[in-house]
Each structure stands twice: as C-alpha cells, then as structure tokens.
Amino acid sequence: MLVFHKERLAFLAIPKTGTTAYHAALSQRADIVVSHPTGLKHASVNRYGRFFKPMFANVGGAEMELLAVMREPISWLGSWYRYRQRDYLRDTERSTRGMSFDEFVLAYMRGNRPAFAAVGSQAKFLRAHPNGTAITHLFRYEELPRLDRFLEERLGIEIQLTRENVSPEMALDLSPEVERKYRRKCHEEFQLYESIG
C-alpha cells in the first residue's frame, strides 16, 4: 500500500494486479510505504477501514480516497496459477506444478480451498467497510494507461514502470464447462469487474 498524504490518496494493492510495479515506481514519492507484513502491504478495504482510517482520523482528520486495480477474474486466477508454478514452491502444498488450470480453478471454487488455491477474492478485497470506507477509484488491470494518466495528473509526476514480480509465461486453457461454473459460482467477481467505468 502507498499513501500520498498531501494528495489524500491511498493506493491499495490487490495481489497479482501489477501493483508491485507501481510500488517500485512510486515508493520514493509516497509519504507512507507499507511493504511488510504482507497482510498490511495488501490491506483490503475492510482492513484499511479498521486500522488505517482511524489512524489518519487521529492525526489531523485526513480522509483518503482509495484507489485499486482489479484484474479480469479468469486472468487473475491464471496469474496465481502461473505464479505458483515457480521453482521455489516446488514440492510444497502451495505449488500448482503437475495440475491443469481446470484443476486449479475447480479447487479455487471449493468451500475449503487447498493451500495452492487459497488466493482470496478480488471482490471481497474491494468490499466496503461498514464505517463507510469504500473504493473511490477502481481501474482495470487491462487498461493501465488510464491509471497512469490519473496518477500523473494527481501526483504531478511522470510514471516510469518496470516489470516486477512477473509470473512465468504459459498457455492457460480453461474448459468451457469449468469457465461456466466459475462464472456462476463467483458471479460477484465478474459483476464487479464489468461495472468498472
């Protein structure tokens, strides 16, 4: 998470949405950089509302606008699947080696997800907190130039991104049957993504 206090902007980081590249590019410009632990680096709207919003309220009453990036849901799971193919995860319960993308997506849809498919939910990450904390600016991962323009105008800088934390390249084949099931079972993910203007 990056906080730009003067500009009243907090950039929340959903994993696997390209935010590591923005973190690298903007951390010198940010007033607060949350890199660790992971639970705070990737603080959801709910966690921001519980912990960070009261903190800012207690030091001058700053009300931040919240910004996030959401990735198309199949592409998002595909990035997790590819990421968990990495060598350092080999022979661990979080590895996706030796399984198909269909198997990964089916495991993700289970009520009790195995470790390799326990990757959270973008829709849940973005869900508003009961205290009114909600996303103000939501951008599609597939349309990052719009985010770049927004940040350049808001922060008064030129964005220079590098590729960071990139998952291994590989073909992803999701069968029509599994895709239909995923779209039905996780419809909130797709509805939210489609609603982004």
Coordinates of C-alpha atoms in Angstrom, one line a residue:
M1 CA 0.0 0.0 0.0
L2 CA 1.1 3.5 -0.8
V3 CA -0.2 6.6 0.8
F4 CA 0.1 10.1 -0.6
H5 CA -1.0 12.3 2.3
K6 CA -1.0 15.7 0.6
E7 CA -3.0 14.4 -2.3
R8 CA -5.3 12.4 0.1
L9 CA -4.8 9.2 -1.9
A10 CA -4.2 5.6 -0.7
F11 CA -3.2 3.1 -3.3
L12 CA -4.4 -0.4 -2.1
A13 CA -2.6 -3.4 -3.6
I14 CA -4.6 -6.5 -4.6
P15 CA -2.1 -9.2 -5.3
K16 CA -1.5 -10.2 -9.0
T17 CA -2.8 -6.9 -10.4
G18 CA 0.5 -5.2 -11.3
T19 CA 0.7 -3.1 -8.2
T20 CA 4.3 -4.2 -7.4
A21 CA 5.5 -2.3 -10.5
Y22 CA 3.6 0.8 -9.2
H23 CA 5.1 0.3 -5.7
A24 CA 8.6 0.3 -7.2
A25 CA 7.9 3.3 -9.3
L26 CA 6.2 5.4 -6.7
S27 CA 7.6 4.4 -3.3
Q28 CA 10.1 7.4 -3.3
R29 CA 7.2 9.8 -4.0
A30 CA 4.8 8.3 -1.4
D31 CA 4.5 9.6 2.2
I32 CA 3.8 6.1 3.6
V33 CA 5.0 2.9 2.1
V34 CA 3.7 -0.3 3.6
S35 CA 5.9 -3.2 2.4
H36 CA 5.6 -5.7 5.2
P37 CA 4.0 -7.7 6.6
T38 CA 2.0 -9.0 3.7
G39 CA -1.3 -8.6 5.5
L40 CA -0.7 -4.8 5.7
K41 CA 1.0 -4.4 2.3
H42 CA -2.1 -6.0 0.8
A43 CA -4.6 -4.4 3.2
S44 CA -8.1 -4.8 1.9
V45 CA -10.7 -2.0 2.0
N46 CA -12.0 -3.6 5.2
R47 CA -8.6 -3.7 6.8
Y48 CA -7.9 -0.1 5.7
G49 CA -11.2 0.9 7.3
R50 CA -10.4 -0.9 10.6
F51 CA -6.8 0.2 11.0
F52 CA -5.6 3.0 8.7
K53 CA -8.7 5.2 8.5
P54 CA -8.8 5.7 12.4
M55 CA -5.1 6.3 12.4
F56 CA -5.4 9.2 9.9
A57 CA -8.5 10.5 11.7
N58 CA -6.4 10.8 14.9
V59 CA -3.7 12.8 13.2
G60 CA -5.5 15.7 11.6
G61 CA -8.7 14.0 10.3
A62 CA -7.4 13.3 6.8
E63 CA -9.9 11.5 4.7
M64 CA -8.2 9.5 2.0
E65 CA -9.6 8.5 -1.4
L66 CA -8.9 4.8 -2.0
L67 CA -7.5 3.6 -5.3
A68 CA -7.2 0.0 -6.5
V69 CA -6.7 -2.1 -9.6
M70 CA -8.8 -5.1 -10.5
R71 CA -7.9 -7.8 -13.0
E72 CA -10.3 -9.8 -15.2
P73 CA -11.2 -12.7 -12.9
I74 CA -10.0 -15.6 -15.2
S75 CA -6.8 -13.8 -16.0
W76 CA -6.3 -13.1 -12.2
L77 CA -6.6 -16.8 -11.3
G78 CA -4.4 -17.6 -14.3
S79 CA -1.7 -15.3 -12.9
W80 CA -1.9 -17.0 -9.5
Y81 CA -1.8 -20.5 -11.2
R82 CA 1.4 -19.5 -13.1
Y83 CA 3.0 -17.8 -10.2
R84 CA 2.6 -20.9 -8.1
Q85 CA 4.5 -22.9 -10.7
R86 CA 7.7 -21.2 -9.7
D87 CA 10.7 -23.4 -8.7
Y88 CA 10.9 -22.1 -5.1
L89 CA 7.4 -23.6 -4.5
R90 CA 8.2 -27.0 -5.9
D91 CA 7.2 -29.8 -3.6
T92 CA 5.2 -27.5 -1.3
E93 CA 1.5 -27.6 -0.7
R94 CA 1.2 -24.2 -2.5
S95 CA 2.7 -25.4 -5.8
T96 CA 0.5 -25.8 -8.8
R97 CA 3.0 -27.9 -10.7
G98 CA 1.6 -31.1 -12.3
M99 CA -2.0 -29.8 -12.4
S100 CA -4.1 -28.3 -15.1
F101 CA -5.6 -24.8 -15.0
D102 CA -9.0 -26.5 -14.8
E103 CA -8.0 -28.4 -11.7
F104 CA -6.7 -25.2 -10.1
V105 CA -9.9 -23.3 -10.9
L106 CA -12.1 -26.2 -9.6
A107 CA -10.1 -26.2 -6.4
Y108 CA -10.5 -22.5 -6.0
M109 CA -14.3 -22.9 -6.1
R110 CA -14.3 -25.4 -3.3
G111 CA -15.6 -24.3 0.1
N112 CA -12.4 -25.4 1.8
R113 CA -9.7 -24.4 -0.6
P114 CA -6.4 -26.3 -0.6
A115 CA -3.3 -24.2 0.1
F116 CA -2.4 -23.9 -3.6
A117 CA -5.8 -22.3 -4.4
A118 CA -6.2 -20.2 -1.2
V119 CA -5.6 -16.9 -3.0
G120 CA -8.5 -14.8 -1.7
S121 CA -11.1 -12.8 -3.7
Q122 CA -10.8 -9.5 -5.5
A123 CA -14.5 -8.7 -4.8
K124 CA -14.0 -9.4 -1.1
F125 CA -10.8 -7.3 -1.0
L126 CA -12.8 -4.4 -2.5
R127 CA -15.9 -4.8 -0.4
A128 CA -16.8 -1.6 1.5
H129 CA -16.3 -1.4 5.3
P130 CA -19.4 -0.8 7.5
N131 CA -17.9 2.5 8.6
G132 CA -18.3 3.8 5.0
T133 CA -14.8 3.2 3.8
A134 CA -15.0 2.3 0.1
I135 CA -13.0 2.4 -3.1
T136 CA -13.1 5.8 -4.8
H137 CA -11.1 5.0 -7.9
L138 CA -11.1 1.5 -9.4
F139 CA -9.1 0.7 -12.6
R140 CA -8.9 -2.4 -14.8
Y141 CA -5.6 -4.1 -15.0
E142 CA -6.2 -4.5 -18.7
E143 CA -6.4 -0.7 -19.0
L144 CA -3.4 0.5 -17.0
P145 CA -2.7 3.5 -19.2
R146 CA -5.8 5.1 -17.7
L147 CA -4.4 4.6 -14.3
D148 CA -1.1 6.1 -15.4
R149 CA -2.8 9.2 -16.6
F150 CA -4.8 9.5 -13.4
L151 CA -1.7 9.1 -11.2
E152 CA 0.4 11.5 -13.3
E153 CA -2.2 14.2 -13.1
R154 CA -3.0 13.6 -9.4
L155 CA 0.7 13.4 -8.2
G156 CA 2.2 15.8 -10.8
I157 CA 4.8 13.3 -11.9
E158 CA 5.7 11.1 -14.9
I159 CA 5.2 7.4 -14.3
Q160 CA 8.1 5.1 -15.3
L161 CA 7.2 1.5 -14.8
T162 CA 9.3 -1.6 -14.9
R163 CA 8.1 -5.2 -15.0
E164 CA 8.1 -6.6 -11.5
N165 CA 7.0 -9.9 -9.9
V166 CA 6.0 -11.4 -13.3
S167 CA 4.6 -14.9 -13.4
P168 CA 6.1 -17.5 -15.8
E169 CA 4.6 -17.4 -19.3
M170 CA 2.5 -20.4 -20.3
A171 CA -0.7 -21.1 -22.1
L172 CA -3.8 -21.2 -20.0
D173 CA -6.6 -23.4 -21.2
L174 CA -9.9 -23.3 -19.2
S175 CA -12.6 -25.6 -20.5
P176 CA -15.9 -24.1 -21.3
E177 CA -17.6 -26.2 -18.6
V178 CA -15.3 -25.0 -15.9
E179 CA -15.5 -21.4 -17.0
R180 CA -19.3 -21.6 -16.9
K181 CA -19.1 -23.0 -13.4
Y182 CA -16.6 -20.3 -12.3
R183 CA -18.7 -17.5 -13.8
R184 CA -21.8 -18.8 -12.0
K185 CA -20.2 -19.6 -8.6
C186 CA -18.1 -16.4 -8.5
H187 CA -20.5 -14.1 -10.2
E188 CA -19.7 -11.2 -7.9
E189 CA -16.1 -11.1 -9.2
F190 CA -17.4 -10.8 -12.8
Q191 CA -20.2 -8.3 -12.0
L192 CA -17.7 -6.0 -10.2
Y193 CA -15.2 -6.2 -13.0
E194 CA -17.9 -5.4 -15.6
S195 CA -19.1 -2.4 -13.6
I196 CA -15.7 -0.6 -13.8
G197 CA -16.3 2.5 -15.9

